[in-house]
Coordinates of C-alpha atoms in Angstrom, one line a residue:
M1 CA 102.0 109.0 108.3
S2 CA 104.5 106.3 108.9
N3 CA 101.9 103.6 109.2
D4 CA 100.4 104.9 106.0
V5 CA 103.8 104.6 104.2
L6 CA 104.2 101.0 105.6
E7 CA 100.7 100.1 104.4
Q8 CA 101.3 101.6 100.9
V9 CA 104.7 99.8 100.5
T10 CA 103.2 96.5 101.8
S11 CA 100.3 96.8 99.4
I12 CA 102.6 97.4 96.4
I13 CA 104.7 94.4 97.3
E14 CA 101.7 92.2 98.0
T15 CA 100.0 93.2 94.7
D16 CA 102.9 92.3 92.5
P17 CA 105.8 90.8 94.5
R18 CA 107.9 90.1 91.4
S19 CA 107.8 93.6 89.9
G20 CA 111.0 95.7 89.8
Q21 CA 109.4 98.4 91.9
S22 CA 108.3 95.8 94.6
L23 CA 111.7 94.3 94.7
L24 CA 113.4 97.7 95.0
L25 CA 111.1 98.6 97.9
F26 CA 111.6 95.3 99.6
A27 CA 115.4 95.6 99.3
L28 CA 115.2 99.0 100.9
V29 CA 112.9 97.8 103.7
S30 CA 115.1 94.7 104.3
T31 CA 118.3 96.9 104.5
L32 CA 116.7 99.3 106.9
N33 CA 115.5 96.3 109.0
V34 CA 119.1 95.2 109.7
E35 CA 120.9 97.9 111.7
K36 CA 124.3 96.1 111.7
T37 CA 124.6 96.6 107.9
G38 CA 124.8 100.3 108.5
H39 CA 121.7 100.6 106.4
M40 CA 123.8 100.0 103.3
Y41 CA 121.6 100.9 100.3
M42 CA 123.0 102.5 97.2
L43 CA 121.5 105.9 96.8
G44 CA 121.8 105.5 93.1
K45 CA 119.0 103.0 93.3
L46 CA 116.6 105.8 94.1
K47 CA 116.8 106.8 90.4
E48 CA 115.2 103.4 89.6
F49 CA 112.0 104.1 91.6
T50 CA 109.0 105.8 90.1
P51 CA 108.5 109.3 91.5
E52 CA 105.6 108.0 93.7
N53 CA 107.6 105.1 95.1
R54 CA 110.6 107.3 95.6
Q55 CA 108.4 109.3 98.0
L56 CA 107.6 106.1 99.8
A57 CA 111.3 105.3 100.0
Y58 CA 111.9 108.7 101.6
G59 CA 109.1 108.0 104.1
L60 CA 110.8 104.7 105.0
M61 CA 114.1 106.4 105.5
E62 CA 112.4 109.0 107.7
M63 CA 111.0 106.2 109.8
M64 CA 114.6 104.9 110.2
A65 CA 115.8 108.3 111.2
D66 CA 113.1 108.5 113.8
N67 CA 114.1 105.1 115.2
R68 CA 110.7 103.6 114.3
I69 CA 111.8 100.7 112.2
H70 CA 111.5 98.0 114.9
D71 CA 108.1 98.9 116.3
E72 CA 105.1 96.5 116.1
A73 CA 103.7 98.1 112.9
W74 CA 107.1 97.8 111.1
Q75 CA 107.5 94.1 112.1
A76 CA 104.0 93.2 111.0
A77 CA 104.5 94.9 107.7
M78 CA 107.9 93.3 107.2
A79 CA 106.3 89.8 107.8
R80 CA 103.6 90.5 105.2
M81 CA 106.2 91.7 102.7
E82 CA 108.5 88.7 103.3
Q83 CA 105.5 86.4 102.8
A84 CA 104.5 88.1 99.6
V85 CA 108.1 88.0 98.1
K86 CA 108.7 84.4 99.1
G87 CA 105.3 83.4 97.7

């Protein structure tokens, strides 16, 4: 499931990297990627996600809770997302 969540999030970001939903997802992924921030993400931002993307956000948070955010799949997806957002 977690790789499916990563692939869905990556696909959303690559398809339209400048959309509000893509940027919200990218912000969440970026925050989860840096442990020293304490994973600071305002929970109120979850209201800005579409219901479908909110489920993806929950999946990403579940990956963080399972200590799976620095595995190879996560790093590869993160690189693709960063490339898409940076253009």
